[in-house]
Coordinates of C-alpha atoms in Angstrom, one line a residue:
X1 CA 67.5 76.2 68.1
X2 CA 66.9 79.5 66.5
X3 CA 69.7 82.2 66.1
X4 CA 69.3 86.0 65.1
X5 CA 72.1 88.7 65.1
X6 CA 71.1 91.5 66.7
X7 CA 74.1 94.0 66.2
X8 CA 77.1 94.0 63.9
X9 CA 79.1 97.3 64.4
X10 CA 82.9 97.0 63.9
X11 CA 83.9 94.4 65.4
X12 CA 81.4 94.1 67.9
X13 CA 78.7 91.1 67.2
X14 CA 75.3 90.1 69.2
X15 CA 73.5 87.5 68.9
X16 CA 70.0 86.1 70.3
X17 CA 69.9 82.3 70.8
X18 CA 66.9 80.4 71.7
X19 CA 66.3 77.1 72.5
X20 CA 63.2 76.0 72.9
X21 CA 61.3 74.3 76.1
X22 CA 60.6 70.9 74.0
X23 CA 65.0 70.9 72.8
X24 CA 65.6 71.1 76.4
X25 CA 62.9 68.4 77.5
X26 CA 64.2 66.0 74.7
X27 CA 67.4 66.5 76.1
X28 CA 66.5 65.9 79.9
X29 CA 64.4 62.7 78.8
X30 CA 67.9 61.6 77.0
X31 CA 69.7 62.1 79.8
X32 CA 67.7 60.6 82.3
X33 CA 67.4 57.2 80.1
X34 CA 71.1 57.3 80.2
X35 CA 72.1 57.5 83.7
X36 CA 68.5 55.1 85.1
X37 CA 70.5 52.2 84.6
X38 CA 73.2 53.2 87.2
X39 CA 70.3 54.8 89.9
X40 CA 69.2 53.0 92.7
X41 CA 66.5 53.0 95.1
X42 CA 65.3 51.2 98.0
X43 CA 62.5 48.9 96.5
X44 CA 63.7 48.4 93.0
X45 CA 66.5 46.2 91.6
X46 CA 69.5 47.9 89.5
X47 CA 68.7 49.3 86.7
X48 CA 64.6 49.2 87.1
X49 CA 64.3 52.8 88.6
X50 CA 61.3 54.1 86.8
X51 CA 62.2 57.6 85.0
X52 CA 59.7 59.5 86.3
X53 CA 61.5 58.7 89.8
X54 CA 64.5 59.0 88.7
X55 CA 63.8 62.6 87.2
X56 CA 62.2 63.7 90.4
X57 CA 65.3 62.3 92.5
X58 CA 67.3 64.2 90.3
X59 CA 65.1 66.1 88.2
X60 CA 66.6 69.5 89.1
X61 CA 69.9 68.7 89.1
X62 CA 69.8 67.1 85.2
X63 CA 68.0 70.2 84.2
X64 CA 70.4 72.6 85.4
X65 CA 73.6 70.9 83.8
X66 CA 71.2 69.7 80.5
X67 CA 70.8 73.8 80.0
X68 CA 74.6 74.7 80.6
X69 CA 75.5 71.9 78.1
X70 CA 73.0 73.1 75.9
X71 CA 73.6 76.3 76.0
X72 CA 77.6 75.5 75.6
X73 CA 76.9 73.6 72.5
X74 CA 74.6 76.3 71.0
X75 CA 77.9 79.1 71.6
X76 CA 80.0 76.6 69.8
X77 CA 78.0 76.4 67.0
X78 CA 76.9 79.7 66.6
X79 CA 80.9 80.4 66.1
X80 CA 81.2 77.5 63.9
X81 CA 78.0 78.3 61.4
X82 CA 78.9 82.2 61.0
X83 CA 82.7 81.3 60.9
X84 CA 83.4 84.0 64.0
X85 CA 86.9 84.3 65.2
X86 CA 86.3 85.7 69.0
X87 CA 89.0 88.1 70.1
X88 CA 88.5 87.5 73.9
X89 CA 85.7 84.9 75.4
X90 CA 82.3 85.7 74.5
X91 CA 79.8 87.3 77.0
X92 CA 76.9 84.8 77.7
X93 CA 73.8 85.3 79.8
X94 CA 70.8 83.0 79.9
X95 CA 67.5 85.6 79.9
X96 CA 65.8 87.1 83.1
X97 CA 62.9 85.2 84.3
X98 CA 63.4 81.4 82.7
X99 CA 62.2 78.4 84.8
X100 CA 61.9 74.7 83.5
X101 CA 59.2 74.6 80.8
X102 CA 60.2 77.8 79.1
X103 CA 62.2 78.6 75.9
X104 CA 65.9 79.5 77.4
X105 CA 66.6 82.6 75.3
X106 CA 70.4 83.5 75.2
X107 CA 72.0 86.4 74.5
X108 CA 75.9 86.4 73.2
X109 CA 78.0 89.5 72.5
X110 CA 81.6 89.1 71.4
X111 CA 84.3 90.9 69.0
X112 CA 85.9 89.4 66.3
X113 CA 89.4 89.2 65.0
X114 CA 90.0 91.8 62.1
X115 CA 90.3 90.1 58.7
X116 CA 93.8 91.5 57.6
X117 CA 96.5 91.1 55.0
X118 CA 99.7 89.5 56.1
X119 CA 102.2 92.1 55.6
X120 CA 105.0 91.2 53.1
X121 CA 108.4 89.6 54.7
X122 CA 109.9 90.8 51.7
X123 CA 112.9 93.0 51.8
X124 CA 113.2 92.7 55.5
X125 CA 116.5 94.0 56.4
X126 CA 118.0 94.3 60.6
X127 CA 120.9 95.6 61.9
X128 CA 122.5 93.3 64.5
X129 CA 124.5 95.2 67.2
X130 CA 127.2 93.0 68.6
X131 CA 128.9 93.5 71.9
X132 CA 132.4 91.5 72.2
X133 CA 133.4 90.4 75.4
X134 CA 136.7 91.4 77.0
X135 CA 139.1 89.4 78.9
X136 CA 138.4 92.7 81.3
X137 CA 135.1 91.4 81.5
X138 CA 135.4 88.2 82.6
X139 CA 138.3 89.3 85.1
X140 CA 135.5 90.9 86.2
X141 CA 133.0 88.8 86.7
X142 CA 135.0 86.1 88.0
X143 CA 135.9 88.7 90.6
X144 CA 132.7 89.7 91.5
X145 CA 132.2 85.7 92.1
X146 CA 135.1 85.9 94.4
X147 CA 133.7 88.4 96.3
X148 CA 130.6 86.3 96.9
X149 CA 132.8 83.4 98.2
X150 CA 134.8 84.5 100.7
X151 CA 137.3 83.0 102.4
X152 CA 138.3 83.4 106.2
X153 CA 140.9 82.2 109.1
X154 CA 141.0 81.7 112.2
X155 CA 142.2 84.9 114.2
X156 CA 143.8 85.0 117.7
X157 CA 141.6 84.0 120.5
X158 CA 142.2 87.3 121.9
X159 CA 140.8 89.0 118.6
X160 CA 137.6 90.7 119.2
X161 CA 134.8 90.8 116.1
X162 CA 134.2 93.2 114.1
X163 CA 132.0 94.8 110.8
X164 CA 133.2 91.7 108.6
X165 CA 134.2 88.9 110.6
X166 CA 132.8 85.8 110.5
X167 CA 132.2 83.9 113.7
X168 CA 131.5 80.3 114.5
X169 CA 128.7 80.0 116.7
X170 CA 126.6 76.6 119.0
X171 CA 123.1 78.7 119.9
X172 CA 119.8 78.2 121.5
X173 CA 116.3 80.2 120.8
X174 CA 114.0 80.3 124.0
X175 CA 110.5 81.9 124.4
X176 CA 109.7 82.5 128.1
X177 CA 112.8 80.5 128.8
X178 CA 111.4 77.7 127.3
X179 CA 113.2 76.8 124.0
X180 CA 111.5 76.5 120.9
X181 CA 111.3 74.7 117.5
X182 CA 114.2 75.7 114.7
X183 CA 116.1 78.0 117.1
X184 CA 119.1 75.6 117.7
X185 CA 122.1 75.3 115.9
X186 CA 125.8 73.6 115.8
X187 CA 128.5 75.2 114.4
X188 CA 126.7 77.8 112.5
X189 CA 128.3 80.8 110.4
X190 CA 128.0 84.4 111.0
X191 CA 129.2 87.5 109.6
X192 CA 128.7 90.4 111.3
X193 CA 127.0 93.2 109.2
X194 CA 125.9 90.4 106.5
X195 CA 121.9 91.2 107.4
X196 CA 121.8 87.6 107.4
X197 CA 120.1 86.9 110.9
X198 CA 117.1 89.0 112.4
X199 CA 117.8 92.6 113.1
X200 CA 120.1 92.9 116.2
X201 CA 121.2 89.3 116.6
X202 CA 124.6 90.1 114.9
X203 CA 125.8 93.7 116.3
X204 CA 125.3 92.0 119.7
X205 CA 128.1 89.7 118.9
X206 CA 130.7 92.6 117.9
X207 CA 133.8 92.7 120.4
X208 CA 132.9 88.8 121.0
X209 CA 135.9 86.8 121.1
X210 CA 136.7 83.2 120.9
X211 CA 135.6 81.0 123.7
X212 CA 132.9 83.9 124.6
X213 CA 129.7 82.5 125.8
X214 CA 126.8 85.8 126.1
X215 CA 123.3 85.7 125.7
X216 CA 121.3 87.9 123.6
X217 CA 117.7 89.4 123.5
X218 CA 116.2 90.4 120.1
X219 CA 112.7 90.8 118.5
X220 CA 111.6 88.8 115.9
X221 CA 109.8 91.4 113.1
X222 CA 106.3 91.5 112.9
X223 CA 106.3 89.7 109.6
X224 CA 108.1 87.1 110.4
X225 CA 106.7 84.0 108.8
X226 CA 106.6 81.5 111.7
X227 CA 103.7 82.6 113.0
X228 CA 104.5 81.8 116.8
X229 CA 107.4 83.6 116.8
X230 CA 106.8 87.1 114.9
X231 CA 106.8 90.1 117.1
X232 CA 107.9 87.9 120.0
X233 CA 110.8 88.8 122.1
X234 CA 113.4 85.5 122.4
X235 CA 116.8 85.1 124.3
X236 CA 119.6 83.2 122.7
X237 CA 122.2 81.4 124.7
X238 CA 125.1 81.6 122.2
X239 CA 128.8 79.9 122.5
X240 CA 131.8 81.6 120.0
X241 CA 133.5 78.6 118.9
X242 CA 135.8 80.4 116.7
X243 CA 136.1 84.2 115.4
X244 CA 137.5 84.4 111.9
X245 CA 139.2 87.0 109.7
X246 CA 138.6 87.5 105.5
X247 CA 141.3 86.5 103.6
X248 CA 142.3 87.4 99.9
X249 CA 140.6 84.6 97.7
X250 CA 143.3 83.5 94.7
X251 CA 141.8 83.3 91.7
X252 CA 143.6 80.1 90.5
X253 CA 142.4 76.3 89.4
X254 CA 141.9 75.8 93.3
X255 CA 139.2 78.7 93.5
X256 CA 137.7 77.1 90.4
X257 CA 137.8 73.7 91.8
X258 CA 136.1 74.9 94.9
X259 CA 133.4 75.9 93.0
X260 CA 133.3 72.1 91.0
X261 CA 135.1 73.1 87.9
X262 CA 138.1 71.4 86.5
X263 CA 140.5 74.5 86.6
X264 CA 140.6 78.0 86.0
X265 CA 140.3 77.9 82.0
X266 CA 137.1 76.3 82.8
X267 CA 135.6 78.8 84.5
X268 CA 136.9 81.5 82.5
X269 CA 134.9 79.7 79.6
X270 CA 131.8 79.7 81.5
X271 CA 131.6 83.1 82.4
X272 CA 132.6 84.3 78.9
X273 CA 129.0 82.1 77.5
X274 CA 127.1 83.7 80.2
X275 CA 128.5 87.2 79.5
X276 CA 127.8 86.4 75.6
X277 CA 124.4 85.5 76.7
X278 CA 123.6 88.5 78.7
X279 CA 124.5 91.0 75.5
X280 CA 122.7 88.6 73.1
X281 CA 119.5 89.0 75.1
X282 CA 119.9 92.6 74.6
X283 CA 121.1 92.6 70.8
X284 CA 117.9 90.5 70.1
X285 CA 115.5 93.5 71.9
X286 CA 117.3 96.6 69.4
X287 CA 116.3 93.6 66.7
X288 CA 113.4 93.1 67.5
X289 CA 112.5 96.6 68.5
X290 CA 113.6 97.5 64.6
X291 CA 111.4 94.2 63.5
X292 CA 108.4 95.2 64.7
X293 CA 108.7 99.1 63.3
X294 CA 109.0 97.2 59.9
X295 CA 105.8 95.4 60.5
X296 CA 103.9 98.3 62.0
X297 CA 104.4 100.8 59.3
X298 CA 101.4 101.5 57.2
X299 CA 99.0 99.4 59.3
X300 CA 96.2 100.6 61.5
X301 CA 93.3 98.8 60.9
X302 CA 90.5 98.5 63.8
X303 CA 91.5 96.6 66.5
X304 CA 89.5 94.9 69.2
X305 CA 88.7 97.1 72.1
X306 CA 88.0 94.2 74.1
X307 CA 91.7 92.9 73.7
X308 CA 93.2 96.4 74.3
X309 CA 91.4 96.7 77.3
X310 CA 93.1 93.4 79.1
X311 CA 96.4 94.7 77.5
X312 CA 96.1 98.1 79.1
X313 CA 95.0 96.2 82.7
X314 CA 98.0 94.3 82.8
X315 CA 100.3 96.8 82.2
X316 CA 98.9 99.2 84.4
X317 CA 98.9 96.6 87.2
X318 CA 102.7 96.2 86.6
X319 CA 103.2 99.8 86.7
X320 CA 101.0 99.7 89.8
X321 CA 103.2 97.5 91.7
X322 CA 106.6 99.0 90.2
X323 CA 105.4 102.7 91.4
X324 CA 105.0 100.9 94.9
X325 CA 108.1 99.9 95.1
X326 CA 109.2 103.6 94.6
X327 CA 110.9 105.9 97.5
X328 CA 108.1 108.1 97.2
X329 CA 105.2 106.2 96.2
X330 CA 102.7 108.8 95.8
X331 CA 104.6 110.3 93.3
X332 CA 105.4 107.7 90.9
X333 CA 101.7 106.7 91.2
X334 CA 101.0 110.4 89.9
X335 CA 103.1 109.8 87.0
X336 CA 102.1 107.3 85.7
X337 CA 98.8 108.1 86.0
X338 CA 99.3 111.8 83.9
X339 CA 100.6 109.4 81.4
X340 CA 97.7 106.7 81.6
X341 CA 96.3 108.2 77.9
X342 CA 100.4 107.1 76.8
X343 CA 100.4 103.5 78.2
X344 CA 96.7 103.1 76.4
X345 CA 98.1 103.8 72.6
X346 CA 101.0 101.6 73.4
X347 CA 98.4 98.6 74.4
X348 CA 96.6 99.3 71.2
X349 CA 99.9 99.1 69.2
X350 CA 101.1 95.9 70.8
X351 CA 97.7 94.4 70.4
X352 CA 98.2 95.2 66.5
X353 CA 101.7 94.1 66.2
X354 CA 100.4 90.9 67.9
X355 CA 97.7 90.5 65.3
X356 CA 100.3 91.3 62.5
X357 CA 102.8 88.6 63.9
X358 CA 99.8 86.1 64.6
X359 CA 98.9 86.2 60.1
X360 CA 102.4 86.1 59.6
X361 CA 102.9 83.3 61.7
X362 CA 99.9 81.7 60.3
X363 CA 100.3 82.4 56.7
X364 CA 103.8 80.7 57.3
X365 CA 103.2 77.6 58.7
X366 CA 104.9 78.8 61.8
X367 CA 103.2 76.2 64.6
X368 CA 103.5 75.3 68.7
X369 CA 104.0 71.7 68.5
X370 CA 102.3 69.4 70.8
X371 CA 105.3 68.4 72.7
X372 CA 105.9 72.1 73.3
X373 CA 102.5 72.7 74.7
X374 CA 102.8 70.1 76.9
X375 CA 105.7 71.5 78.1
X376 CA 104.3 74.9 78.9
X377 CA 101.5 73.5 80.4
X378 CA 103.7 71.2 82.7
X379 CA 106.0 74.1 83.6
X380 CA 102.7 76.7 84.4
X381 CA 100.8 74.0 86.3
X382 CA 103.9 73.9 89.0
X383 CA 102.9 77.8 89.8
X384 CA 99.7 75.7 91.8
X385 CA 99.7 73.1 94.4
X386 CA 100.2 69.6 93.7
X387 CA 96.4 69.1 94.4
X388 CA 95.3 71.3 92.1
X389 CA 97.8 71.1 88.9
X390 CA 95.2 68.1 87.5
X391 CA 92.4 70.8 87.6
X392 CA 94.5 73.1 85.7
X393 CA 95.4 70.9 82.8
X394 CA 91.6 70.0 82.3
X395 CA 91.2 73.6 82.7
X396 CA 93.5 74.8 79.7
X397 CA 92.3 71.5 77.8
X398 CA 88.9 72.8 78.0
X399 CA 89.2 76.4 77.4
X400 CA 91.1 77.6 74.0
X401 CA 91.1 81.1 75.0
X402 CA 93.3 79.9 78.3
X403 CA 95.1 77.6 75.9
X404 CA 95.8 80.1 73.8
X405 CA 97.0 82.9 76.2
X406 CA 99.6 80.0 77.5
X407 CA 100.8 79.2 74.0
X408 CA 101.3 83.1 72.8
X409 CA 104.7 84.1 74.1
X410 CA 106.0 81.2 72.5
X411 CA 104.1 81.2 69.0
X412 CA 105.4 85.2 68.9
X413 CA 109.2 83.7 69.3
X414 CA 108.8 81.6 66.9
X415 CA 107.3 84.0 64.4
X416 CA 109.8 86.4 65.4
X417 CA 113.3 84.1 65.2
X418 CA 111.4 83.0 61.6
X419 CA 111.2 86.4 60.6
X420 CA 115.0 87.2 61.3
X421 CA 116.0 84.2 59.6
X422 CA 113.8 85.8 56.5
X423 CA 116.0 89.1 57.1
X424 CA 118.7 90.3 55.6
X425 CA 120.9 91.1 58.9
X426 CA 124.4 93.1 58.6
X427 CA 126.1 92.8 61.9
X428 CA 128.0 96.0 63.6
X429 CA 130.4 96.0 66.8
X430 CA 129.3 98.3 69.9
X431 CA 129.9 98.6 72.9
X432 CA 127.9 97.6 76.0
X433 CA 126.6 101.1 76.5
X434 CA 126.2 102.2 72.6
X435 CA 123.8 99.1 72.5
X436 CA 122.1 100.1 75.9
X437 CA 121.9 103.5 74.3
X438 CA 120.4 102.2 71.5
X439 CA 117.8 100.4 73.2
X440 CA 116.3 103.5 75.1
X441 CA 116.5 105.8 71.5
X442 CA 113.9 102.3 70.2
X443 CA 112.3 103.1 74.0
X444 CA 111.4 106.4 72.9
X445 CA 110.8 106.3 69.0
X446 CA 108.3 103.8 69.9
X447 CA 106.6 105.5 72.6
X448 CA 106.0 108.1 70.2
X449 CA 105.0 105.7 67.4
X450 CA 102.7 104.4 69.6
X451 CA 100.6 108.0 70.3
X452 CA 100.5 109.1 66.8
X453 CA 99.2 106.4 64.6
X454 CA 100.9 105.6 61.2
X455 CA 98.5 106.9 58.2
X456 CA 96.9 103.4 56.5
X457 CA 98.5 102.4 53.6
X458 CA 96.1 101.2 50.3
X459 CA 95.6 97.8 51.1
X460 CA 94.8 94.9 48.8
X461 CA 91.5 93.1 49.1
X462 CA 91.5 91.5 52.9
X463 CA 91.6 87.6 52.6
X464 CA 89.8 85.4 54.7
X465 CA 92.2 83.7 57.0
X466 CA 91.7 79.5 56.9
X467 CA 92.7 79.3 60.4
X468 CA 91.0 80.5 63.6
X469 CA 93.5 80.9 65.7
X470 CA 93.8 83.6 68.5
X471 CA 96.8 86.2 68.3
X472 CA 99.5 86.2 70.1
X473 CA 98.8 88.2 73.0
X474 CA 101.4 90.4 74.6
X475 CA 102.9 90.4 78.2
X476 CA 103.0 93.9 79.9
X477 CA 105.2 96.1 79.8
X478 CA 106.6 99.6 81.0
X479 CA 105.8 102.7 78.9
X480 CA 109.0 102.4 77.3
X481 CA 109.5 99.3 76.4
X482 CA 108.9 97.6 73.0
X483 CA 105.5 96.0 71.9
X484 CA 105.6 92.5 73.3
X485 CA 109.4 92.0 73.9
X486 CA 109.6 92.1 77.9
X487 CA 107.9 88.7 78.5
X488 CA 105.7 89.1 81.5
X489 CA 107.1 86.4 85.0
X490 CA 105.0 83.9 85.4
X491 CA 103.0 84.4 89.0
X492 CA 104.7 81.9 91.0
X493 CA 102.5 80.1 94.0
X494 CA 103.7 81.7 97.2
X495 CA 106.5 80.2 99.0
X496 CA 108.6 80.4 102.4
X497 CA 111.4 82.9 102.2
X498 CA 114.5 81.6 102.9
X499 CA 115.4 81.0 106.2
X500 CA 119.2 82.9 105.8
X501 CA 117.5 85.8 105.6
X502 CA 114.8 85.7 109.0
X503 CA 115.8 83.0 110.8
X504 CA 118.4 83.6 113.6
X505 CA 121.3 81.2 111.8
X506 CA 121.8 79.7 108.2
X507 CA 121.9 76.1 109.8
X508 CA 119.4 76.5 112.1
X509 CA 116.2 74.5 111.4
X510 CA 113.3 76.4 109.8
X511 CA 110.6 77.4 112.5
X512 CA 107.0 76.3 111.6
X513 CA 106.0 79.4 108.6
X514 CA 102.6 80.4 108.1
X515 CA 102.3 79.2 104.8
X516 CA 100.0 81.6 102.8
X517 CA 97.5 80.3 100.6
X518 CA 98.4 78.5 97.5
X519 CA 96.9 79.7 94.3
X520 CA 94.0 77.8 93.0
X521 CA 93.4 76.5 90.0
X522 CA 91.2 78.2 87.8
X523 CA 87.7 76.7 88.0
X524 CA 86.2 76.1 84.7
X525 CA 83.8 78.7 83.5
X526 CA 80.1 78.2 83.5
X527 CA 78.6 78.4 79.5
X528 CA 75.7 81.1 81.1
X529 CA 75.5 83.2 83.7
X530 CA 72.3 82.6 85.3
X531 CA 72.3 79.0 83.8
X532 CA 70.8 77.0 86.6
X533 CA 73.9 75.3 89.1
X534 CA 74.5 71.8 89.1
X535 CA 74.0 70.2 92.2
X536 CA 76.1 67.0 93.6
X537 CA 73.9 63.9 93.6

């Protein structure tokens, strides 16, 4: 195997690889020895398969996976021997016009990582902004969970319903007069104006009183995910067992029972930790926010275009979808898009702070454990279906740059929570708003930061790192929004929405949903291009 560089700009590298026609035939001839034992063949007993039969049984097959493997093998140590530290996976393609016989002549282009300082965590110094929580506040929210738990009574049989009332209801879903599967229920609960049940199933039940027996026609929407029933017209036959008024609920040790808590005190408790946890979440973004401007100031070496350029897609895929979402689509796409120069420097910022945090981290001895990758890996593989989380584990085992995507959110916490314990951190009362108000002054201070780069600083001679591990790539984000602190959700595999909200009662059975496809693992990426394929035996 011969290797030549042919380009070293920046951070860009290339490289021509070749491997000559005898490396690959030695390699084939190795092969085939290994699997003749295990071929057989009308004529000959196990294990005496001559190899020139075997290689023309399989001759093609063995070439095209000897190739990949070599080629594979070639990549790796190219990386290893000039001590290269990708930024992203390299670009590999095996040469126009090779055939069995010929030298395979590959061609690999890549960037590399930037050798940088670590910045000093010297002198670090955060301002924590702490928001006490009121008894006011978890009055509050223990009210707002009231609201969400209702309580109701029986009203007089000669009560008619209304916007509110809940009604006790025996129904049956027919198609053609014929019912069908998941539209029969016992005894199920209805309020009307609750948007609970398909459009127009509940306003025909207003003025219905107890004993009442009606039946209904509605439409089921055109997006209704049992297939066999969406934009179909269906009569119910519907009995009202019981209509009920809304009571007042009591906030007292029987509400909190009700919900499986001892007694009042206890829920109180809860509701203050969740409220505590809700500020905290914020009070760590203003930290963080302030953290990174620390870091950032006085760096702006080169960073890999390469990286910036999958920053930049995934936040303007996010945007994408939020501006969809907008009354007025059109318009939001518009603005977004006059700011698309904006949400560029704020990729190439987070990618730096990302590479800043990943030296830190590294200089530091900050680490992912094993049993916390296993974990993550665990928790992404249930975004596939069952058949396909195996080939997703193999898939991250096999591909650092995967692994290393999967690991990054968490390595940057953990730099991150080590940093603040490095801090020196006063701590300051505000309220809820002064700290929201806070937040969107970082918002904008770093939006700004981010389109006029800091002036570089004198640094001291760069070091070469002794680890080769990626940096801790960043989730996307909104314009205004801090480098890396709004972790991006992971894609979940599609699922059946829940039948309270489509189907024609709570307690009725599901109908039968067209279940969209389930995401696929990722297959595992071929070493070449135009390497040849491997064919099944």
């Amino acid at each position: 195997m011969q290797t030549k560089q042919t380009s070293n700009e920046g951070l860009k590298r290339a490289y021509l690889i070749t491997i000559t026609a005898a490396e690959i035939a030695d390699k084939i001839d190795a092969e085939i020895k290994k699997i003749a034992p295990q071929v057989k063949m009308p004529g000959f007993r196990p294990g005496k398969v001559p190899a020139n039969l075997v290689k023309k049984m399989h001759g093609e097959q063995i070439h095209g996976q000897t190739v990949n493997d070599a080629i594979r093998d070639s990549v790796d140590a190219l990386i290893k021997d000039e001590e290269l530290r990708p930024a992203m996976q390299p670009k590999i393609e095996l040469g126009e016009g090779y055939e069995e016989g010929k030298d395979a002549e590959i061609t690999v282009e890549l960037e590399v990582l930037p050798v940088i300082e670590a910045p000093s965590i010297d002198g670090l110094k955060l301002e924590k902004l702490v928001v006490p929580v009121t008894d006011e506040q978890i009055e509050e929210a223990i009210g707002n969970i009231a609201g969400q738990n209702k309580s109701y009574k029986d009203a007089a049989k000669t009560k008619k319903a209304a916007e509110g009332d809940q009604l006790i209801i025996d129904f049956v879903g027919k198609l053609d007069g014929e019912e069908f599967e998941g539209g029969k229920a016992e005894d199920a609960p209805l309020v009307i104006g609750s948007g609970a049940f398909i459009p127009g199933f509940e306003e025909q039940l207003t003025g219905a009183k107890t004993g009442d027996e009606k039946v209904i026609t509605v439409t089921f929407p055109e997006d209704y995910q049992a297939e066999n029933l969406a934009g179909k017209e269906a009569t119910f036959d519907i009995t009202v067992k019981q209509v009920k008024v809304e009571t007042d609920t009591k906030i007292d040790d029987e509400f909190a029972k009700n919900l499986g808590l001892d007694s009042l005190e206890k829920l109180q408790e809860i509701m203050k930790g969740q409220l505590e946890q809700q500020t905290a979440g914020l009070t760590r973004t203003q930290m963080k926010r302030s953290l990174l401007d620390q870091l950032a100031a006085g760096h702006d070496f080169e960073v890999p275009a390469t990286m910036v350029d999958a920053e930049f897609e995934q936040i303007w895929a996010q945007l994408q979808q939020e501006a969809a979402k907008e009354e007025n689509p059109e318009d939001a796409l518009k603005q977004i898009e006059d700011e698309k120069d904006d949400y560029k420097a704020i990729a190439e910022r987070r990618v730096r702070l990302g590479l800043l945090l990943s030296e830190i981290g590294q200089a530091n001895g900050v680490e992912v454990t094993q049993q916390e990758m296993q974990m993550l890996v665990q928790q992404a593989a249930q975004q596939y279906r069952e058949e396909d989380r195996e080939r997703f584990m193999q898939y991250i085992q096999q591909e650092p740059m995967a692994a290393a995507q999967l690991r990054a959110p968490l390595y940057e916490d953990k730099v991150v929570d080590f940093l603040f314990d490095k801090a020196e951190v006063t701590e300051r009362e505000v309220t809820q708003d002064e700290l929201q108000a806070a937040i969107e002054a970082d918002e904008d201070v770093e939006a700004e930061k981010a389109k006029a780069k800091p002036a570089a600083k004198k640094k001291a001679p760069a070091k070469k790192p002794a680890a080769k591990k990626a940096p801790a790539k960043k989730a996307p984000a909104k314009k205004d929004e801090a480098p890396a602190e709004k972790k991006a959700p992971a894609k979940k595999a599609p699922a059946k929405k829940p039948a309270a909200k489509k189907a024609p009662a709570k307690t009725a059975a599901k109908p039968a949903a067209k279940k969209a496809p389930a995401k696929k693992a990722p297959a595992k990426k071929p070493a070449a291009k135009k390497a040849p394929a491997k064919k099944a035996d």
